[in-house]
mmCIF file of C-alpha atoms and ligand atoms in Angstrom:
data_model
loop_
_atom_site.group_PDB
_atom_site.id
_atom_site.type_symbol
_atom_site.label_atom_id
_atom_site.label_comp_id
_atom_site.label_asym_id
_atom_site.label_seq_id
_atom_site.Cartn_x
_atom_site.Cartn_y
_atom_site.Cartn_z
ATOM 1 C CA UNK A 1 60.968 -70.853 21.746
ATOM 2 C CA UNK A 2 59.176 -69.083 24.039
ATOM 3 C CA UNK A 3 56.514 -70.824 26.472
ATOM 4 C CA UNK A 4 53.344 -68.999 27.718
ATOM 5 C CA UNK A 5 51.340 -70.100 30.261
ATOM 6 C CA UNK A 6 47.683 -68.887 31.172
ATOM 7 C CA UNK A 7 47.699 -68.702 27.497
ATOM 8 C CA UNK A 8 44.208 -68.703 26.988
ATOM 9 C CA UNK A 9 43.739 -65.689 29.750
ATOM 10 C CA UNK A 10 42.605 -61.936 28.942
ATOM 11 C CA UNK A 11 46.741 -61.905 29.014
ATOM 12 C CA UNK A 12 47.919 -64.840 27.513
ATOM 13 C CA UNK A 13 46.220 -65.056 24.803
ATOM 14 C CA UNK A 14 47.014 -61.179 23.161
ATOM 15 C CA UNK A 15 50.512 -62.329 24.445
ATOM 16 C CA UNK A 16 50.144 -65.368 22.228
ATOM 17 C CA UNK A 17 48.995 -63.588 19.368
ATOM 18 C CA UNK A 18 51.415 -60.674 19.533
ATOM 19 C CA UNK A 19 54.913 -63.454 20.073
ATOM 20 C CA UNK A 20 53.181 -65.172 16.658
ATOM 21 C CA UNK A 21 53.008 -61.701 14.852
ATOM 22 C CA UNK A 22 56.613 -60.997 16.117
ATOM 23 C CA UNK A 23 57.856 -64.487 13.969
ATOM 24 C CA UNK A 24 58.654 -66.128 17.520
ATOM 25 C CA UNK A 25 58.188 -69.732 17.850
ATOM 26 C CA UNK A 26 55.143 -70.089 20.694
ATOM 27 C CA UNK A 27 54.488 -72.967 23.008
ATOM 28 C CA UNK A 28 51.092 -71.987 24.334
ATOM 29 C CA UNK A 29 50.185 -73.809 27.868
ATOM 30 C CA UNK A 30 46.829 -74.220 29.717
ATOM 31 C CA UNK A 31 44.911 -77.073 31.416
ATOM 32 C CA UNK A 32 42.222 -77.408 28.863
ATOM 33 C CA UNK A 33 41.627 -77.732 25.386
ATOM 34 C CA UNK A 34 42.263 -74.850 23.190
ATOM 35 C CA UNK A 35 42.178 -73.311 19.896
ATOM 36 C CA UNK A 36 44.804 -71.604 18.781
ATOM 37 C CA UNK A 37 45.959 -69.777 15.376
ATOM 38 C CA UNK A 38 48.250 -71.864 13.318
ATOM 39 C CA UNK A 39 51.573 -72.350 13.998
ATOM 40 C CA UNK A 40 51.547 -72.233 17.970
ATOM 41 C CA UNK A 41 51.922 -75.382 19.638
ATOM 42 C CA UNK A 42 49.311 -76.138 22.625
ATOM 43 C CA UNK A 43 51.152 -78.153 25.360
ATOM 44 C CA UNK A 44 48.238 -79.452 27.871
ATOM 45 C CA UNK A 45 50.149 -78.873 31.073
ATOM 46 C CA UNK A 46 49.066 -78.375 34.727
ATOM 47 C CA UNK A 47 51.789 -75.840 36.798
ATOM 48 C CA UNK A 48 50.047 -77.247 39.788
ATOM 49 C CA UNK A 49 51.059 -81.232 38.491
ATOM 50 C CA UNK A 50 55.506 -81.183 38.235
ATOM 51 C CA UNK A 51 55.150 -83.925 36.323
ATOM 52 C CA UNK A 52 53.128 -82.100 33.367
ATOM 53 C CA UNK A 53 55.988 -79.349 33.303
ATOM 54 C CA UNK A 54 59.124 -81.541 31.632
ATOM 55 C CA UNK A 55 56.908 -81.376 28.058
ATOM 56 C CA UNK A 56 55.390 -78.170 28.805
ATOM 57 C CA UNK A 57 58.779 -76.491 28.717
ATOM 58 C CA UNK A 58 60.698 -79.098 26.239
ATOM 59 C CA UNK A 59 63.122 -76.665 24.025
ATOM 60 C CA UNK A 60 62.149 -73.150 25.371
ATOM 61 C CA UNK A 61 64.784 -70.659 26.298
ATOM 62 C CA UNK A 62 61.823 -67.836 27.805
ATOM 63 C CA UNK A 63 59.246 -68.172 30.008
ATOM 64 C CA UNK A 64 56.041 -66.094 30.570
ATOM 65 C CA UNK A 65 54.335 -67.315 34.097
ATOM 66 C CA UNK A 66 51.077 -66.372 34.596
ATOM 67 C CA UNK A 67 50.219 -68.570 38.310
ATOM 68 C CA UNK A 68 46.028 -68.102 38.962
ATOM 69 C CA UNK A 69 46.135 -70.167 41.961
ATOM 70 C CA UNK A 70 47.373 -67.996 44.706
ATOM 71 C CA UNK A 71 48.443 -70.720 47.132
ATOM 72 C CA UNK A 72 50.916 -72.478 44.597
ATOM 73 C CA UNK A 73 54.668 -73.353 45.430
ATOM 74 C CA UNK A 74 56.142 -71.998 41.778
ATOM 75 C CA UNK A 75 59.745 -72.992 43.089
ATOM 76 C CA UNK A 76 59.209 -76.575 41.208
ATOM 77 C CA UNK A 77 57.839 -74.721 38.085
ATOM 78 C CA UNK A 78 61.140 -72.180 38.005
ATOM 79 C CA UNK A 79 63.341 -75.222 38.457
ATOM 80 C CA UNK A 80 61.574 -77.470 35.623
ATOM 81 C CA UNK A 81 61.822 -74.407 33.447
ATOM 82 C CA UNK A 82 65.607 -73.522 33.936
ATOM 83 C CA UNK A 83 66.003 -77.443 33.593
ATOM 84 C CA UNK A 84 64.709 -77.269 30.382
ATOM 85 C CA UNK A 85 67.067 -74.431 29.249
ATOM 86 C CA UNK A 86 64.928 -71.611 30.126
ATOM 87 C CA UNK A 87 67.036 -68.314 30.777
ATOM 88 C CA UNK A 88 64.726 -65.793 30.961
ATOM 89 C CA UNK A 89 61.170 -65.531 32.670
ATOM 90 C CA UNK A 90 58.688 -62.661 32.615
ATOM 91 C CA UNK A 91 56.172 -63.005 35.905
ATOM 92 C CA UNK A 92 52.606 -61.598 35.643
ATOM 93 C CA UNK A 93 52.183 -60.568 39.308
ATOM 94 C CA UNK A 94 49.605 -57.924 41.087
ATOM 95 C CA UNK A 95 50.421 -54.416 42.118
ATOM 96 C CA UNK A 96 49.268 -55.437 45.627
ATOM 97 C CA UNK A 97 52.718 -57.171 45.561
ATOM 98 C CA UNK A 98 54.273 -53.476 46.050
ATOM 99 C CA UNK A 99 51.163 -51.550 47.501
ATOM 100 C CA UNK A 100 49.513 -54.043 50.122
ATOM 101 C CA UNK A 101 52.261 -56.515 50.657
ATOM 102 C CA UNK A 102 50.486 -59.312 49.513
ATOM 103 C CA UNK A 103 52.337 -62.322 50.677
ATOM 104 C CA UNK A 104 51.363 -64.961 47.301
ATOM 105 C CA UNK A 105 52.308 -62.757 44.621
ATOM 106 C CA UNK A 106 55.674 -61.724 47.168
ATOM 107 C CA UNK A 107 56.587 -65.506 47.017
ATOM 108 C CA UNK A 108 56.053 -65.986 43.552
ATOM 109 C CA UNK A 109 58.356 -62.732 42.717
ATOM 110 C CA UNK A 110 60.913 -64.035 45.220
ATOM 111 C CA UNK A 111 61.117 -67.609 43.344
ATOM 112 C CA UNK A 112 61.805 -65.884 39.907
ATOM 113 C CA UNK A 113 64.368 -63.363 41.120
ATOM 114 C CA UNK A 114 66.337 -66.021 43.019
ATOM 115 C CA UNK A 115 66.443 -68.031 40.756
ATOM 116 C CA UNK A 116 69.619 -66.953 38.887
ATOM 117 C CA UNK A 117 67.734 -66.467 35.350
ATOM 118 C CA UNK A 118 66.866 -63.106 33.709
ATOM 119 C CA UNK A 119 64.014 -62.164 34.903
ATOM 120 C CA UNK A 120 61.258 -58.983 34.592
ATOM 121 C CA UNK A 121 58.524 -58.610 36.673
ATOM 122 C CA UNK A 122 55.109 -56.673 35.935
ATOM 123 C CA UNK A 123 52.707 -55.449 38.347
ATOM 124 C CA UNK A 124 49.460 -54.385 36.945
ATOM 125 C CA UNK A 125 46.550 -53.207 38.443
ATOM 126 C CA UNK A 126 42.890 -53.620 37.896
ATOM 127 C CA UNK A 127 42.629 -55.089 34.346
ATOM 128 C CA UNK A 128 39.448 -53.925 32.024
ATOM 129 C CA UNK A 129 38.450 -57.563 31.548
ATOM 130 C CA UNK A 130 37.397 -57.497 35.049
ATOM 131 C CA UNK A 131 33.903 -55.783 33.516
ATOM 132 C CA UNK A 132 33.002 -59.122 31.741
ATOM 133 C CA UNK A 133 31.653 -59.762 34.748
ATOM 134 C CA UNK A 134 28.730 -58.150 33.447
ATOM 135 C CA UNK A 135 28.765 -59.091 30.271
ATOM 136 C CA UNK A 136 25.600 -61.403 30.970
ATOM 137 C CA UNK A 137 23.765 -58.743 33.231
ATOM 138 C CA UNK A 138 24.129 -56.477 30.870
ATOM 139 C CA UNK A 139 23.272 -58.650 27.496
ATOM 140 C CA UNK A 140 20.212 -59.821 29.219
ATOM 141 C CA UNK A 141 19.349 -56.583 31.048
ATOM 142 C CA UNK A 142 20.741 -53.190 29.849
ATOM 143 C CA UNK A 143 22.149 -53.504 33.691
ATOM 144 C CA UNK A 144 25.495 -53.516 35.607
ATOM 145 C CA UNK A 145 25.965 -54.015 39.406
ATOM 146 C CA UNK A 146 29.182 -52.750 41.350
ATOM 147 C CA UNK A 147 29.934 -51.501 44.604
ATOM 148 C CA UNK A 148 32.104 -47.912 44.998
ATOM 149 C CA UNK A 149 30.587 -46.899 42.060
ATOM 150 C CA UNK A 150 32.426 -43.390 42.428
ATOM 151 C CA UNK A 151 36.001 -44.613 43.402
ATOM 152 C CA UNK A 152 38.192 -44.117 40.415
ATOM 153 C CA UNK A 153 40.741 -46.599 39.194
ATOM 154 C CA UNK A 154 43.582 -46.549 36.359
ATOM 155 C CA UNK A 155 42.468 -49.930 34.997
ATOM 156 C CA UNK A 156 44.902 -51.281 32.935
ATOM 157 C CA UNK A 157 44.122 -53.315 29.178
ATOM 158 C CA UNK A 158 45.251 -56.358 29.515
ATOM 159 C CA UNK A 159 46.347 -56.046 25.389
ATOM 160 C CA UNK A 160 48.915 -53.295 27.132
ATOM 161 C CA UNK A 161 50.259 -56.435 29.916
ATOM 162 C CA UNK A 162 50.871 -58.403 26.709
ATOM 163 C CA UNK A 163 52.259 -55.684 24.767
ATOM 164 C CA UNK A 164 54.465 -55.062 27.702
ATOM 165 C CA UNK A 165 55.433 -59.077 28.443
ATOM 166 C CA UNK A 166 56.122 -59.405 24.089
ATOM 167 C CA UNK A 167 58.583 -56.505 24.636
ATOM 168 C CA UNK A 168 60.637 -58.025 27.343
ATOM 169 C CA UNK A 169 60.457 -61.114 26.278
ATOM 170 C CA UNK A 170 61.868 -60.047 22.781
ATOM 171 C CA UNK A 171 63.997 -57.026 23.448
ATOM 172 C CA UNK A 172 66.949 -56.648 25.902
ATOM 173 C CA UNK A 173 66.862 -53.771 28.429
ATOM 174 C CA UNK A 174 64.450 -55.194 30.444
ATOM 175 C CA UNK A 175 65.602 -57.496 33.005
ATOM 176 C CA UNK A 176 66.247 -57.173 36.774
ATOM 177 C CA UNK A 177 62.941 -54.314 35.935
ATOM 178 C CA UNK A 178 59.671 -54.050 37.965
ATOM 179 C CA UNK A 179 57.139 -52.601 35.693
ATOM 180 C CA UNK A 180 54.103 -51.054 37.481
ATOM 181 C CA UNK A 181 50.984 -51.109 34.776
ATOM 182 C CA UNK A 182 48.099 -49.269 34.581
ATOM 183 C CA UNK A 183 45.901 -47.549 32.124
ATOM 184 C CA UNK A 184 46.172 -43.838 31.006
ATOM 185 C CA UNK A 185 43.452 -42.575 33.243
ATOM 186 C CA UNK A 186 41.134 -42.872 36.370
ATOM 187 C CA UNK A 187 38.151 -44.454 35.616
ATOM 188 C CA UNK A 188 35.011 -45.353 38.677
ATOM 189 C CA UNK A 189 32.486 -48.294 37.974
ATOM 190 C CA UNK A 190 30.070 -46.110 36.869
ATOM 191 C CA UNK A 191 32.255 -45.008 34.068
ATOM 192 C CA UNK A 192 33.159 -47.959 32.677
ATOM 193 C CA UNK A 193 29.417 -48.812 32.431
ATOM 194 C CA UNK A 194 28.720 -45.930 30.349
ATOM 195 C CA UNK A 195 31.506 -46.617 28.330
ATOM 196 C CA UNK A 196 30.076 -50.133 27.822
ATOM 197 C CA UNK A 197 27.077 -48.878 26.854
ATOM 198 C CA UNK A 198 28.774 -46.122 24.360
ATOM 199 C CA UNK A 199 30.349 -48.876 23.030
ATOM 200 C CA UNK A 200 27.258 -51.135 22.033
ATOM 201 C CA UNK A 201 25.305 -47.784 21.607
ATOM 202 C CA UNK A 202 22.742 -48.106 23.987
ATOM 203 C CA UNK A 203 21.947 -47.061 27.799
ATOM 204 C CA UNK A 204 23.686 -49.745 30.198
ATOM 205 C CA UNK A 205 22.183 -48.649 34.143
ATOM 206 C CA UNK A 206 24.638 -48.463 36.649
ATOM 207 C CA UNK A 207 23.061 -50.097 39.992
ATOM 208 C CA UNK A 208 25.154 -49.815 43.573
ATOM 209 C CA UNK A 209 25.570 -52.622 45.308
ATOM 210 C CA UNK A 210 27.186 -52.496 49.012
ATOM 211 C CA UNK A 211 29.971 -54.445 49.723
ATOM 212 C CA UNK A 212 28.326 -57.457 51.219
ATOM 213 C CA UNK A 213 26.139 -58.199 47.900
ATOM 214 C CA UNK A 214 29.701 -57.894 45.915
ATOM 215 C CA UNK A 215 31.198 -59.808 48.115
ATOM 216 C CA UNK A 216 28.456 -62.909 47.959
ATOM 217 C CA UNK A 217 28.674 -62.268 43.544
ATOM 218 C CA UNK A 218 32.105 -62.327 43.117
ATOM 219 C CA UNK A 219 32.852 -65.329 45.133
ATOM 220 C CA UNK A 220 30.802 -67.095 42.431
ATOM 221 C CA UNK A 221 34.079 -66.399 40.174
ATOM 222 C CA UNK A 222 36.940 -66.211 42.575
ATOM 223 C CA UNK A 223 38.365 -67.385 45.991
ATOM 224 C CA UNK A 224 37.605 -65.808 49.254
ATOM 225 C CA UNK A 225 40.569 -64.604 50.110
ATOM 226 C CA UNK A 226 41.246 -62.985 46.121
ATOM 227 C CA UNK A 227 37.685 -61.415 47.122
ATOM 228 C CA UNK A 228 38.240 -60.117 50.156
ATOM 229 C CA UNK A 229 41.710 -58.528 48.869
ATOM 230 C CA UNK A 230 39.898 -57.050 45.856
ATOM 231 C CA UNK A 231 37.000 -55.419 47.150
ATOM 232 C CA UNK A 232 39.848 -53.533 49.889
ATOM 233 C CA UNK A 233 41.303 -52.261 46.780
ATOM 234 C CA UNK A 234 38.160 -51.264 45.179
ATOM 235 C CA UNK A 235 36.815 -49.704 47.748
ATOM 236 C CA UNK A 236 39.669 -48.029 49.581
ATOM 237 C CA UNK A 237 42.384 -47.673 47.290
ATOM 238 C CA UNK A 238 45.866 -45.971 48.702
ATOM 239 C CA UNK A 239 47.903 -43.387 47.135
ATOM 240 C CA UNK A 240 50.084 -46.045 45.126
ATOM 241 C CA UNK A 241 46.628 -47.559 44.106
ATOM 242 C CA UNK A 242 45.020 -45.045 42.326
ATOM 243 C CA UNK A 243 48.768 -43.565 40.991
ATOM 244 C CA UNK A 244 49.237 -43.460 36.797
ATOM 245 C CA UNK A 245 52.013 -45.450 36.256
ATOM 246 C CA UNK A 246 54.038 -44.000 32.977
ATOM 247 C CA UNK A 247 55.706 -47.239 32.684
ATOM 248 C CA UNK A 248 53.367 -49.093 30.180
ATOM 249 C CA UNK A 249 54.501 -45.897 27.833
ATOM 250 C CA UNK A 250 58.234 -46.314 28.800
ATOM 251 C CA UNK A 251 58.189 -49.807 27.356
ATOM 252 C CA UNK A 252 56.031 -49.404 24.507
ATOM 253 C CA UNK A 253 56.522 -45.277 23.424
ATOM 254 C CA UNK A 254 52.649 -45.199 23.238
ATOM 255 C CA UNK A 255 50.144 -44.241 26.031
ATOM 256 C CA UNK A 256 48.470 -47.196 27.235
ATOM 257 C CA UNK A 257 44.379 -47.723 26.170
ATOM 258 C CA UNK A 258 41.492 -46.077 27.828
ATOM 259 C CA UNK A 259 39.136 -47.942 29.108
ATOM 260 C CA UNK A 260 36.780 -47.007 26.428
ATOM 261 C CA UNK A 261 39.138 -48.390 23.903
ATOM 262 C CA UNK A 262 38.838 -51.891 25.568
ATOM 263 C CA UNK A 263 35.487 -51.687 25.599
ATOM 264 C CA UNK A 264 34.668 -50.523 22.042
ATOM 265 C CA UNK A 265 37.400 -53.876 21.409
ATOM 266 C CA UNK A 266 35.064 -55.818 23.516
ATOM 267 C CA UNK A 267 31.497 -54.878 22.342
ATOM 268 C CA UNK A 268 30.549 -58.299 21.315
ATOM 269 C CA UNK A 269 30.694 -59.304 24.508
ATOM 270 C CA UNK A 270 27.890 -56.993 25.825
ATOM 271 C CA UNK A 271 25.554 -57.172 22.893
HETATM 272 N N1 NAP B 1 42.109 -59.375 37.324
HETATM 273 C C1 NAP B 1 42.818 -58.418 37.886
HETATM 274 O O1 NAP B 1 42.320 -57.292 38.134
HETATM 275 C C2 NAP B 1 44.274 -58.653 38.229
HETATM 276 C C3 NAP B 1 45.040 -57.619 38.792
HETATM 277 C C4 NAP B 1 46.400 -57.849 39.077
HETATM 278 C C5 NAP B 1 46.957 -59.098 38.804
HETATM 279 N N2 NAP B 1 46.173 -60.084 38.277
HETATM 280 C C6 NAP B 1 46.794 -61.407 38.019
HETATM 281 O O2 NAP B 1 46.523 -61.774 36.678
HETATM 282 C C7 NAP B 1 46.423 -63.184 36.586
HETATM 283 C C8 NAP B 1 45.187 -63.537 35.790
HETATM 284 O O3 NAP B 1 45.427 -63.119 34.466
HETATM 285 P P1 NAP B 1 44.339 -63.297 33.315
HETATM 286 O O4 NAP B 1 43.105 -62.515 33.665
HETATM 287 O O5 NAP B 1 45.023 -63.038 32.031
HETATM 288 O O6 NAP B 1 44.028 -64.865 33.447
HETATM 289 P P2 NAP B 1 42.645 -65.610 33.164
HETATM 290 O O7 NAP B 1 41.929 -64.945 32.033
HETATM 291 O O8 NAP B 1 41.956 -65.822 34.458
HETATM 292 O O9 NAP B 1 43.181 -67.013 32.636
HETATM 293 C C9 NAP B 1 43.898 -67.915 33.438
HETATM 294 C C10 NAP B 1 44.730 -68.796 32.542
HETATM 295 O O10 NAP B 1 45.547 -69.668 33.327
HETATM 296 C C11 NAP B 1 45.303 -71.022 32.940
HETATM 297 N N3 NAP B 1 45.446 -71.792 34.167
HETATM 298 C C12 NAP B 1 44.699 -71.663 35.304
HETATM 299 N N4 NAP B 1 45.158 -72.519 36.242
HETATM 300 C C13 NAP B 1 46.208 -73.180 35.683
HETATM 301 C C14 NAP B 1 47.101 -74.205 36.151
HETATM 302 N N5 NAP B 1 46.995 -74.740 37.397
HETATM 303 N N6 NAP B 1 48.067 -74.671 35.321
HETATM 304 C C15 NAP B 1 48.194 -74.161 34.063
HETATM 305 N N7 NAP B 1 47.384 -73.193 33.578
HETATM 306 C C16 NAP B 1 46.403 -72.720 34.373
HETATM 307 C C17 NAP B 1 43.889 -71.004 32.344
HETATM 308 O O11 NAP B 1 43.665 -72.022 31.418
HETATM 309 P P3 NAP B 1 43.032 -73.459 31.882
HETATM 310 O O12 NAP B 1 41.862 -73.122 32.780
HETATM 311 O O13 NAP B 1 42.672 -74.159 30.618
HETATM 312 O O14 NAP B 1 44.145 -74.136 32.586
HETATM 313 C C18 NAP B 1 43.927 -69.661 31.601
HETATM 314 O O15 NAP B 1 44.658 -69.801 30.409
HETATM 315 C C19 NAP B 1 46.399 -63.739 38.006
HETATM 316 O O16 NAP B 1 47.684 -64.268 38.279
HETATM 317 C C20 NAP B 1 46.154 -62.512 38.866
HETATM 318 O O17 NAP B 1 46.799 -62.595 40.119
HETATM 319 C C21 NAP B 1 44.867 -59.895 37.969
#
């Protein structure tokens, strides 16, 4: 059985949905209620509470780990997973693991590979679900707002991270790997907004915002410190930042989507 956690997530839940497809048994895990197709199990669990992890885990032998809060000790959630038989984890950590030296996602990479089980770990970039962040603006108002409109990314589609984390969870050949992720192409702010509006086939404006007004909106979703990191990365990406990875193609023999792909996937959303 394979447990996934954040399983509700842009990633967990394609992850979810592609295990089930592949005729795995699927433990899905989150804090709240869910709904999922028929035939996974949803196991209420907490990665923050060791005490919600013994039935999260009961009679799994993989893990997926998905950790949103960045200040977490995972070293109780890798030991209550190998405890429960678990022998192979896949971690969902950043690219600023590798490309800014961010210290959480650094711990949580050095938990799973000491820990003595199998392990792969993928590093993605910017994901395309970032952009429901204007999913209201833009249903409400034909409008986006974004700082560095110009600065080009490769975002990456989350439906690739799950492709990638159903491949290593199912297939051999894939542990003691690093998998950088990204999508097939540089893409700015203002692109993705006129893919948006391509998608629900009508003009979406693009409005530039400096840094300070994205910093004040996005701490609405995320912590300061996540925001702070982010908006570096937005606005001044490095070399390794704005590389195409070819890994996402490695794993899966397909090119990863465009953002345009996600977004035509995604319409409703914007509508
Ligand atoms: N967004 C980006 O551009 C980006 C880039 C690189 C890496 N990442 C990494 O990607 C991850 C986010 O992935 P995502 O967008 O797929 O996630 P998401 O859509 O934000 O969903 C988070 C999931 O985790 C669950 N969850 C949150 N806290 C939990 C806890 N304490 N215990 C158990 N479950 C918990 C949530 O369900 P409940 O709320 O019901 O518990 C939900 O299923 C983060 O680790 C982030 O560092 C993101």
């Amino acid at each position: 059985m394979i447990v996934v956690t954040g399983a509700t997530g842009n990633t967990g839940r394609p992850l979810v949905e592609a295990l089930l497809a592949a005729g795995e048994d699927v433990a899905a895990v989150s804090r709240g209620g869910a709904d999922f197709p028929a035939g996974v199990l949803h196991r209420k669990a907490d990665l923050g509470v060791p005490d919600s992890l013994e039935a999260a885990f009961e009679g799994a032998d993989r893990l997926f780990l998905l950790v949103r809060d960045q200040a977490l000790d995972i070293a109780p959630v890798v030991e209550a997973a190998a405890d429960a038989g678990v022998g192979r984890v896949v971690l969902l950590s950043s690219e600023t693991a590798a490309t800014r030296n961010d210290e959480s996602q650094l711990r949580f990479e050095a938990a799973v590979t000491g820990s003595g089980l199998e392990w792969t770990i993928l590093r993605p970039g910017g994901f395309a679900s970032n952009a429901l962040l204007w999913s209201e603006s833009i249903r409400r108002g034909r409008s986006a707002t974004a700082p560095f409109g110009d600065v080009g990314m490769p975002i990456v589609d989350p439906l690739d991270i799950a492709a990638v984390a159903a491949a290593a969870l199912t297939e051999d050949g894939h542990a003691g790997r690093e998998y950088s992720l990204t999508g097939p192409e540089l893409v700015t702010p203002r692109g993705q907004v006129a893919a948006i509006g391509a998608a629900i086939g009508e003009p979406v404006a693009f409005v530039e915002q400096s840094r300070k007004e994205a910093y004040e909106q996005l701490l609405r979703f995320w912590p300061a410190d996540v925001v702070e990191a982010s908006l570096e990365v937005m606005g001044r990406p490095n070399e390794a930042e704005r590389r195409i990875s070819p890994d996402v193609e490695r794993v899966l023999g397909r090119r990863p989507h465009a953002f345009a792909e996600w977004a035509r996937r995604n319409a409703a959303a914007f509508r």
